[in-house]
Short mmCIF file of C-alpha atoms in Angstrom, two decimals:
data_model
loop_
_atom_site.label_atom_id
_atom_site.label_comp_id
_atom_site.label_asym_id
_atom_site.label_seq_id
_atom_site.Cartn_x
_atom_site.Cartn_y
_atom_site.Cartn_z
CA MET A 92 -25.90 -26.03 -40.11
CA GLY A 93 -26.41 -28.23 -37.03
CA PHE A 94 -23.13 -30.03 -37.75
CA LEU A 95 -21.24 -26.71 -37.90
CA CYS A 96 -22.81 -25.61 -34.62
CA SER A 97 -21.89 -28.84 -32.83
CA SER A 98 -18.34 -28.67 -34.25
CA SER A 99 -17.97 -25.17 -32.87
CA ILE A 100 -19.18 -26.34 -29.45
CA PHE A 101 -16.74 -29.26 -29.45
CA PHE A 102 -13.89 -26.93 -30.50
CA LYS A 103 -14.62 -24.51 -27.66
CA LEU A 104 -14.94 -27.41 -25.22
CA GLY A 105 -11.55 -28.75 -26.32
CA ILE A 106 -9.91 -25.35 -25.87
CA SER A 107 -11.41 -25.10 -22.37
CA ILE A 108 -10.11 -28.56 -21.40
CA ILE A 109 -6.61 -27.71 -22.66
CA PHE A 110 -6.68 -24.46 -20.67
CA LEU A 111 -7.79 -26.23 -17.49
CA VAL A 112 -5.15 -28.95 -17.84
CA SER A 113 -2.39 -26.42 -18.44
CA PHE A 114 -3.57 -24.36 -15.46
CA SER A 115 -3.61 -27.43 -13.20
CA CYS A 116 0.05 -28.09 -14.10
CA TYR A 117 1.05 -24.55 -13.09
CA THR A 118 3.25 -24.33 -10.02
CA PRO A 119 2.38 -21.28 -7.86
CA SER A 120 5.88 -20.33 -6.69
CA GLU A 121 5.46 -16.55 -6.75
CA ALA A 122 6.58 -14.82 -3.60
CA TYR A 123 4.25 -11.81 -3.40
CA ASP A 124 2.74 -11.33 0.05
CA PRO A 125 -0.18 -8.85 0.22
CA LEU A 126 0.47 -8.14 3.92
CA ASP A 127 4.20 -7.51 3.35
CA PRO A 128 4.48 -6.48 -0.31
CA SER A 129 8.08 -5.22 -0.12
CA GLY A 130 9.44 -7.85 2.27
CA ASN A 131 12.68 -9.58 1.27
CA ILE A 132 16.09 -10.65 2.53
CA THR A 133 18.94 -8.66 1.02
CA ILE A 134 22.49 -10.03 1.01
CA LYS A 135 25.04 -7.22 0.60
CA TRP A 136 28.63 -8.04 -0.34
CA ASP A 137 31.12 -5.21 0.40
CA ILE A 138 34.75 -5.49 -0.68
CA MET A 139 36.71 -3.60 1.99
CA THR A 140 40.40 -4.09 1.03
CA TRP A 141 42.51 -5.73 -1.67
CA THR A 142 45.02 -8.48 -0.90
CA ALA A 143 47.90 -10.00 -2.88
CA ASP A 144 45.59 -12.35 -4.81
CA GLY A 145 42.07 -11.20 -3.96
CA TYR A 146 40.13 -9.21 -1.40
CA VAL A 147 38.59 -9.04 2.06
CA ALA A 148 34.79 -8.67 2.04
CA VAL A 149 32.04 -8.27 4.61
CA VAL A 150 28.79 -10.05 3.73
CA THR A 151 25.72 -8.68 5.52
CA ILE A 152 22.27 -10.31 5.57
CA TYR A 153 19.37 -7.87 6.12
CA ASN A 154 15.92 -9.25 6.91
CA PHE A 155 13.52 -6.62 5.58
CA GLN A 156 10.51 -8.89 6.09
CA GLN A 157 8.03 -7.48 8.59
CA TYR A 158 7.08 -10.74 10.31
CA ARG A 159 8.98 -13.64 8.75
CA HIS A 160 12.16 -14.45 10.66
CA ILE A 161 14.92 -17.07 10.49
CA GLN A 162 14.79 -19.41 13.46
CA ALA A 163 17.16 -22.08 14.77
CA PRO A 164 19.14 -23.86 13.40
CA GLY A 165 19.64 -20.67 11.35
CA TRP A 166 20.50 -19.55 7.85
CA THR A 167 22.82 -21.13 5.29
CA VAL A 168 24.09 -18.97 2.41
CA GLY A 169 25.59 -20.57 -0.67
CA TRP A 170 26.89 -19.54 -4.11
CA SER A 171 29.05 -20.68 -7.04
CA TRP A 172 32.37 -18.95 -7.70
CA ALA A 173 32.69 -17.35 -11.13
CA LYS A 174 36.40 -18.33 -11.48
CA ARG A 175 38.73 -20.45 -9.32
CA GLU A 176 38.35 -18.50 -6.09
CA VAL A 177 39.11 -19.97 -2.67
CA ILE A 178 38.37 -18.73 0.85
CA TRP A 179 41.60 -18.24 2.80
CA GLY A 180 39.94 -17.35 6.08
CA MET A 181 36.68 -16.29 7.74
CA ASN A 182 35.46 -14.38 10.80
CA GLY A 183 31.89 -14.48 12.10
CA GLY A 184 31.01 -17.52 9.99
CA GLN A 185 32.34 -20.77 8.59
CA THR A 186 31.80 -23.03 5.60
CA THR A 187 30.15 -26.37 6.20
CA GLU A 188 32.80 -28.20 4.12
CA GLN A 189 36.45 -27.48 3.33
CA GLY A 190 36.57 -29.29 0.01
CA ASP A 191 39.66 -30.62 -1.78
CA CYS A 192 42.65 -28.38 -0.96
CA SER A 193 45.33 -30.96 -1.87
CA LYS A 194 46.96 -28.76 -4.51
CA PHE A 195 47.95 -26.16 -1.92
CA LYS A 196 51.32 -26.44 -0.16
CA GLY A 197 52.01 -24.66 3.10
CA ASN A 198 49.00 -22.46 3.87
CA ILE A 199 45.75 -24.39 3.48
CA PRO A 200 42.61 -22.37 2.60
CA HIS A 201 39.54 -22.42 4.80
CA CYS A 202 37.47 -23.66 1.83
CA CYS A 203 38.34 -24.80 -1.70
CA LYS A 204 34.86 -25.80 -2.87
CA LYS A 205 33.45 -24.35 -6.08
CA THR A 206 30.05 -24.07 -4.33
CA PRO A 207 30.67 -23.14 -0.67
CA SER A 208 27.91 -23.03 1.96
CA VAL A 209 28.36 -20.67 4.90
CA VAL A 210 26.68 -20.79 8.32
CA ASP A 211 26.79 -18.40 11.27
CA LEU A 212 28.95 -19.10 14.32
CA LEU A 213 27.33 -19.94 17.65
CA PRO A 214 27.06 -17.67 20.70
CA GLY A 215 30.17 -17.84 22.86
CA THR A 216 32.59 -17.80 19.93
CA PRO A 217 36.00 -16.29 20.91
CA TYR A 218 36.17 -12.54 20.28
CA ASN A 219 39.07 -12.82 17.83
CA GLN A 220 36.77 -14.84 15.52
CA GLN A 221 33.83 -12.44 15.70
CA ILE A 222 32.69 -9.37 13.79
CA ALA A 223 29.71 -7.08 14.38
CA ASN A 224 26.26 -8.73 14.02
CA CYS A 225 27.63 -12.27 13.98
CA CYS A 226 27.52 -15.34 16.14
CA ARG A 227 23.83 -15.80 16.96
CA GLY A 228 23.58 -19.29 15.50
CA GLY A 229 22.05 -17.97 12.28
CA VAL A 230 18.90 -16.69 14.01
CA ILE A 231 17.65 -13.40 12.55
CA ASN A 232 14.62 -11.57 13.90
CA SER A 233 11.88 -10.05 11.77
CA TRP A 234 12.04 -6.33 11.04
CA ALA A 235 8.83 -5.49 12.91
CA GLN A 236 9.82 -7.40 16.06
CA ASP A 237 13.37 -6.05 16.49
CA PRO A 238 15.28 -4.25 13.71
CA ALA A 239 18.50 -4.34 15.79
CA THR A 240 18.64 -8.16 15.54
CA ALA A 241 17.30 -8.38 11.98
CA VAL A 242 20.89 -8.29 10.64
CA SER A 243 23.63 -10.92 10.44
CA ALA A 244 27.14 -10.67 8.99
CA PHE A 245 30.41 -12.50 8.35
CA GLN A 246 33.80 -11.61 6.87
CA LEU A 247 35.81 -13.64 4.38
CA THR A 248 39.22 -13.36 2.71
CA VAL A 249 39.00 -14.49 -0.90
CA GLY A 250 42.00 -15.60 -2.98
CA GLN A 251 42.60 -16.22 -6.71
CA ALA A 252 39.91 -13.66 -7.37
CA GLY A 253 41.45 -10.61 -9.03
CA THR A 254 42.55 -7.43 -7.34
CA THR A 255 40.68 -4.66 -9.16
CA ASN A 256 37.07 -3.76 -9.87
CA LYS A 257 37.57 -4.92 -13.46
CA THR A 258 39.05 -8.34 -12.66
CA VAL A 259 36.77 -9.37 -9.78
CA ARG A 260 33.75 -11.43 -10.82
CA VAL A 261 30.44 -11.57 -8.96
CA PRO A 262 29.59 -15.10 -7.73
CA LYS A 263 26.62 -16.89 -9.29
CA ASN A 264 23.64 -19.01 -8.22
CA PHE A 265 23.12 -17.57 -4.74
CA THR A 266 21.01 -19.69 -2.39
CA LEU A 267 19.51 -19.05 1.04
CA LYS A 268 18.17 -21.74 3.35
CA ALA A 269 16.43 -20.49 6.45
CA PRO A 270 16.86 -23.24 7.59
CA GLY A 271 14.84 -25.16 4.99
CA PRO A 272 13.94 -24.22 1.40
CA GLY A 273 11.55 -21.45 0.38
CA TYR A 274 13.79 -18.59 -0.74
CA THR A 275 14.67 -17.78 -4.34
CA CYS A 276 17.62 -15.42 -4.81
CA SER A 277 18.30 -13.03 -7.67
CA PRO A 278 21.68 -12.78 -9.44
CA GLY A 279 24.22 -10.51 -7.78
CA LYS A 280 23.88 -6.94 -9.00
CA ILE A 281 26.74 -4.45 -8.77
CA VAL A 282 25.47 -1.30 -7.05
CA LYS A 283 26.88 1.97 -5.78
CA PRO A 284 29.56 1.24 -3.14
CA THR A 285 28.27 1.29 0.45
CA ARG A 286 29.23 4.31 2.54
CA PHE A 287 30.19 3.88 6.20
CA ILE A 288 29.99 6.61 8.85
CA GLY A 289 32.77 6.59 11.46
CA THR A 290 32.13 6.18 15.17
CA ASP A 291 32.69 9.91 15.71
CA LYS A 292 30.21 10.64 12.86
CA ARG A 293 32.70 13.04 11.29
CA ARG A 294 34.30 10.86 8.63
CA VAL A 295 32.72 8.79 5.84
CA THR A 296 34.46 5.89 4.10
CA GLN A 297 33.15 3.61 1.38
CA ALA A 298 33.57 0.07 0.11
CA LEU A 299 35.78 -0.57 -2.90
CA MET A 300 33.01 -2.53 -4.61
CA THR A 301 29.49 -3.64 -3.62
CA TRP A 302 26.90 -6.02 -5.00
CA ASN A 303 23.44 -6.94 -3.73
CA VAL A 304 21.41 -10.14 -3.88
CA THR A 305 17.66 -10.09 -3.15
CA CYS A 306 15.95 -13.25 -1.85
CA THR A 307 12.16 -13.59 -1.72
CA TYR A 308 10.08 -16.21 0.07
CA SER A 309 7.42 -18.53 -1.32
CA GLN A 310 5.37 -20.63 1.11
CA PHE A 311 4.67 -23.16 -1.66
CA LEU A 312 8.39 -23.69 -2.28
CA ALA A 313 9.06 -23.98 1.45
CA GLN A 314 6.53 -26.77 1.91
CA LYS A 315 3.99 -28.29 -0.44
CA THR A 316 1.34 -28.34 2.30
CA PRO A 317 0.29 -25.67 4.84
CA THR A 318 2.03 -25.52 8.22
CA CYS A 319 -0.76 -24.23 10.48
CA CYS A 320 -4.52 -24.01 10.83
CA VAL A 321 -7.12 -21.99 12.75
CA SER A 322 -9.98 -23.14 14.99
CA LEU A 323 -12.77 -20.93 16.36
CA SER A 324 -15.23 -20.73 19.26
CA SER A 325 -17.35 -18.14 21.07
CA PHE A 326 -19.21 -17.58 24.33
CA TYR A 327 -22.58 -17.34 22.58
CA ASN A 328 -22.44 -20.76 20.89
CA SER A 329 -21.41 -24.15 22.26
CA THR A 330 -20.04 -25.19 18.88
CA ILE A 331 -16.26 -25.39 18.58
CA VAL A 332 -15.20 -25.07 14.96
CA SER A 333 -12.16 -27.29 14.56
CA CYS A 334 -9.44 -26.97 11.97
CA PRO A 335 -10.64 -28.41 8.64
CA THR A 336 -9.88 -32.11 8.29
CA CYS A 337 -6.59 -32.76 6.46
CA SER A 338 -5.66 -29.04 6.61
CA CYS A 339 -1.94 -29.85 6.45
CA GLY A 340 -2.17 -33.47 5.34
CA CYS A 341 -4.00 -36.68 6.15
CA ARG A 342 -3.03 -39.59 8.33
CA ASN A 343 -1.18 -42.18 6.29
CA THR A 344 -2.65 -45.52 7.34
CA SER A 345 -0.17 -47.45 5.22
CA GLN A 346 2.76 -45.85 7.08
CA PRO A 347 1.99 -45.68 10.82
CA GLY A 348 5.03 -43.43 11.44
CA ASN A 349 3.26 -40.51 9.79
CA CYS A 350 2.24 -39.14 13.20
CA VAL A 351 2.70 -39.82 16.91
CA ASP A 352 0.05 -40.90 19.39
CA PRO A 353 0.51 -38.64 22.46
CA LYS A 354 -0.58 -41.51 24.72
CA GLY A 355 1.91 -43.93 23.22
CA PRO A 356 4.48 -45.50 25.57
CA ARG A 357 7.50 -44.81 23.36
CA ILE A 358 7.18 -41.23 22.17
CA ALA A 359 10.84 -40.40 22.90
CA SER A 360 12.05 -43.32 20.77
CA VAL A 361 10.59 -41.85 17.56
CA ILE A 362 11.93 -38.33 18.12
CA PRO A 363 15.40 -37.96 16.58
CA ASN A 364 18.24 -36.01 18.15
CA PRO A 365 19.47 -33.98 15.16
CA GLY A 366 22.66 -32.01 14.65
CA LYS A 367 22.90 -28.28 15.18
CA ASN A 368 22.42 -27.29 11.53
CA ALA A 369 20.04 -30.02 10.35
CA TYR A 370 16.65 -29.09 8.94
CA ILE A 371 14.09 -31.49 10.37
CA PRO A 372 10.69 -32.14 8.78
CA PRO A 373 7.75 -31.92 11.21
CA LEU A 374 6.84 -34.96 13.29
CA VAL A 375 3.33 -34.12 14.44
CA GLN A 376 0.85 -35.43 16.95
CA CYS A 377 -1.93 -37.53 15.40
CA THR A 378 -4.88 -35.18 14.75
CA ASN A 379 -7.60 -34.78 12.16
CA HIS A 380 -5.89 -31.71 10.73
CA MET A 381 -2.27 -33.00 10.95
CA CYS A 382 -0.86 -29.48 11.31
CA PRO A 383 2.32 -28.70 13.26
CA VAL A 384 0.69 -25.59 14.76
CA ARG A 385 -2.91 -24.66 15.58
CA ILE A 386 -4.15 -21.15 16.49
CA HIS A 387 -7.44 -21.02 18.39
CA TRP A 388 -9.47 -17.77 18.42
CA HIS A 389 -12.12 -17.67 21.17
CA VAL A 390 -14.54 -14.77 21.52
CA LYS A 391 -14.64 -14.72 25.32
CA VAL A 392 -16.63 -11.81 26.80
CA ASN A 393 -18.96 -9.08 25.61
CA TYR A 394 -18.88 -5.86 27.66
CA LYS A 395 -20.88 -2.70 27.11
CA LEU A 396 -18.00 -0.77 25.52
CA TYR A 397 -15.46 -3.54 24.95
CA TRP A 398 -15.17 -7.15 23.82
CA ARG A 399 -12.50 -9.69 24.70
CA VAL A 400 -10.75 -12.46 22.75
CA LYS A 401 -8.52 -15.31 23.94
CA VAL A 402 -5.82 -16.52 21.53
CA THR A 403 -4.10 -19.88 22.09
CA ILE A 404 -1.22 -21.23 20.00
CA THR A 405 -0.60 -24.97 20.31
CA ASN A 406 2.49 -26.78 19.01
CA PHE A 407 1.84 -30.33 17.77
CA ASN A 408 5.37 -30.73 16.37
CA TYR A 409 7.62 -33.09 18.35
CA ASN A 410 10.68 -31.98 16.37
CA MET A 411 10.53 -28.23 16.92
CA ASN A 412 10.78 -25.59 19.61
CA TYR A 413 9.67 -22.40 17.86
CA THR A 414 12.02 -19.60 18.90
CA GLN A 415 10.88 -15.98 18.54
CA TRP A 416 7.55 -17.11 17.08
CA ASN A 417 4.96 -14.61 15.92
CA ILE A 418 1.45 -14.54 14.52
CA VAL A 419 -0.07 -11.95 12.20
CA VAL A 420 -3.83 -11.42 12.47
CA GLN A 421 -6.04 -9.48 10.07
CA HIS A 422 -9.25 -8.18 11.63
CA PRO A 423 -11.07 -4.84 11.10
CA ASN A 424 -11.21 -4.06 14.84
CA PHE A 425 -7.41 -3.91 15.30
CA ASP A 426 -7.79 -0.18 14.82
CA ASN A 427 -9.41 -0.21 18.29
CA LEU A 428 -7.19 -2.70 20.12
CA THR A 429 -6.97 -1.47 23.72
CA GLN A 430 -4.73 -3.97 25.52
CA THR A 431 -2.84 -7.24 25.08
CA PHE A 432 -2.21 -9.10 28.32
CA SER A 433 0.81 -11.35 27.72
CA PHE A 434 1.91 -10.84 24.09
CA ASN A 435 3.79 -8.00 22.44
CA TYR A 436 1.82 -6.19 19.75
CA LYS A 437 2.67 -3.92 16.85
CA PRO A 438 0.31 -2.68 14.12
CA LEU A 439 1.15 -3.47 10.51
CA THR A 440 -0.19 -1.07 7.90
CA PRO A 441 0.60 -2.51 4.46
CA TYR A 442 -2.08 -0.25 2.99
CA ALA A 443 -0.95 2.93 4.80
CA SER A 444 -4.21 4.39 6.15
CA ILE A 445 -5.92 1.04 6.87
CA ASN A 446 -5.00 -0.39 10.28
CA ASP A 447 -6.58 -3.85 10.26
CA THR A 448 -3.48 -6.04 10.73
CA GLY A 449 -1.33 -6.65 13.79
CA ILE A 450 1.68 -8.77 14.67
CA LEU A 451 1.76 -10.54 18.06
CA TRP A 452 4.79 -12.23 19.58
CA GLY A 453 6.02 -13.52 22.95
CA ILE A 454 7.56 -11.54 25.78
CA LYS A 455 11.29 -12.21 26.12
CA PHE A 456 12.20 -14.87 28.72
CA TYR A 457 8.49 -15.45 29.41
CA ASN A 458 6.67 -16.95 26.42
CA ASP A 459 8.88 -16.19 23.40
CA LEU A 460 9.69 -19.92 23.14
CA LEU A 461 6.86 -22.16 21.94
CA MET A 462 7.78 -25.58 23.29
CA GLN A 463 7.44 -28.77 21.25
CA ALA A 464 4.33 -30.95 21.50
CA GLY A 465 3.34 -31.88 25.02
CA PRO A 466 1.68 -30.37 28.09
CA PHE A 467 3.79 -27.19 27.84
CA GLY A 468 3.50 -26.86 24.07
CA ASN A 469 1.20 -23.85 24.04
CA VAL A 470 1.14 -20.11 24.72
CA GLN A 471 -1.91 -17.91 25.17
CA SER A 472 -3.02 -14.36 25.75
CA GLU A 473 -6.12 -12.21 25.69
CA LEU A 474 -6.91 -9.16 23.58
CA LEU A 475 -9.25 -6.37 24.65
CA PHE A 476 -10.97 -4.41 21.87
CA GLN A 477 -13.00 -1.25 22.13
CA LYS A 478 -16.29 -1.36 20.25
CA ASP A 479 -16.77 0.79 17.21
CA ALA A 480 -20.50 1.48 17.11
CA SER A 481 -20.49 1.92 13.34
CA ALA A 482 -18.98 -1.49 12.60
CA PHE A 483 -19.13 -3.80 15.62
CA THR A 484 -21.37 -6.88 15.44
CA PHE A 485 -21.30 -10.55 16.37
CA GLU A 486 -23.36 -11.47 13.31
CA LYS A 487 -22.09 -13.30 10.23
CA GLY A 488 -18.73 -14.17 11.75
CA TRP A 489 -17.54 -10.55 11.98
CA ALA A 490 -15.79 -11.23 15.32
CA PHE A 491 -13.45 -13.82 13.80
CA PRO A 492 -10.19 -13.04 11.96
CA ARG A 493 -10.02 -12.73 8.20
CA ARG A 494 -6.55 -14.22 7.97
CA ILE A 495 -3.86 -15.54 10.33
CA TYR A 496 -0.18 -16.16 9.68
CA PHE A 497 2.18 -18.14 11.90
CA ASN A 498 5.89 -17.36 11.42
CA GLY A 499 5.01 -15.87 8.06
CA ASP A 500 3.02 -18.82 6.70
CA ASN A 501 -0.65 -18.41 5.84
CA CYS A 502 -2.80 -20.68 8.03
CA VAL A 503 -5.81 -22.68 6.84
CA MET A 504 -9.08 -21.09 8.00
CA PRO A 505 -12.38 -22.95 8.51
CA PRO A 506 -15.01 -22.34 5.81
CA PRO A 507 -17.15 -19.27 6.64
CA ASP A 508 -20.42 -21.21 6.71
CA SER A 509 -19.12 -23.26 9.67
CA TYR A 510 -18.46 -20.26 11.96
CA PRO A 511 -20.35 -20.16 15.29
CA TRP A 512 -23.64 -18.34 14.70
CA LEU A 513 -25.61 -16.23 17.12
CA PRO A 514 -28.50 -18.19 18.70
CA ASN A 515 -31.14 -16.07 16.97
CA THR A 516 -29.51 -16.43 13.56
CA GLY A 517 -28.90 -20.17 13.81
CA SER A 518 -32.62 -20.93 13.70
CA HIS A 519 -33.16 -18.56 10.76
CA LYS A 520 -30.29 -20.28 8.99
CA SER A 521 -31.78 -23.76 9.48
CA ILE A 522 -35.28 -22.58 8.53
CA GLY A 523 -33.88 -20.92 5.43
CA SER A 524 -32.01 -24.08 4.50
CA ARG A 525 -35.16 -26.21 4.92
CA PHE A 526 -37.18 -23.76 2.84
CA ALA A 527 -34.59 -23.83 0.07
CA ALA A 528 -34.57 -27.64 0.07
CA ILE A 529 -38.39 -27.81 -0.12
CA ALA A 530 -38.47 -25.21 -2.92
CA LEU A 531 -35.87 -27.16 -4.88
CA LEU A 532 -37.87 -30.40 -4.47
CA LEU A 533 -41.10 -28.74 -5.68
CA LEU A 534 -39.30 -27.22 -8.66
CA THR A 535 -37.90 -30.63 -9.61
CA VAL A 536 -41.37 -32.24 -9.43
CA LEU A 537 -42.90 -29.50 -11.59
CA LEU A 538 -40.18 -29.80 -14.23
CA HIS A 539 -40.62 -33.60 -14.44
CA GLY A 540 -44.39 -33.13 -14.67
CA ASN A 541 -44.02 -30.77 -17.64
CA LEU A 542 -41.65 -33.20 -19.36
#
């Protein structure tokens, strides 16, 4: 009987170990974001006219993400042709490579590659090479910040493709880099043709054929480690809670080039001068957290009817100027935000009636550019909240944010037990800890005595 019982225990233990091992091998690449549950980038492909051996199409990229944008050096869209298609010409964009077009005599296509990659044209492109919503260097704003600039488009003339809805084939294996990895795109799906309203709003035309591709973002796919962290402080406690050690990685002592000493004499020599469309991994200042970006939340002043917070964003990345940056903060008092002093603000309500999340971003031509690491590599503002008598308190870390995102990536928060405590609760906390330790010691002695 005892043998059967022990066998059953060992069997259950083995099943548990197998489950834990299999779970540890799981790669969390899902793209669901609780603060932006329906956010995605949609690529719409509209065939506008037929040609002798193919068609002319307008490809439009819509950023339906509330706070995640595409910054410089911009997007790159790629796909695989289903047949032997070529691109004869483009407006508003260009392929990064032409490919082998040696079999063509006379007119040479713009691109002959089986797997083309397209980038946006730069500002200042001649008008005869532009179309609407093009030529911003691939930079697309987030939907909450500015819907008018959350769209990008290019036009292409495709040959050897078929000239009817039945002979045209939808390309495969769509990819989106923005500018690095992170997006996973669905197969192209043929949908109801897009309808276009004329400039006089009296005539409606429609595309000959339309298909959509939906791309969703995963922070884990974009980078294996976090990209930002949060530090905290308050007026009622001298303790400054730093970002957790190794939040975004640890210093690599075996490879000294892992980070840059800001006091070093040759900082410029280790900073590369990349091309326009190169994606550069972060080169960060040597810190305990090793994060490219740190957000500091300081509870500054307590008034009778209001309380005030100072928010500072510091860039430790020597390789990056963050254009059109934004942060998303989740805190229950955003329902009573009264004023922001040098940031733009917009409430986000992913749960409809609950207003506890806000997006903050820089004012154009003032602080919308977060400079790379150095004396000017920070932006800051203050937030004024009205007190809600039913909920407001400084106890138990209530005044600090629940979650912070920078450019759409979830930042590492300090552990809750390290938050600055009120002076009258700090002593209770230490007394309680001592009492628990003494009680545990007495219990241990009693148990050993009984044994």
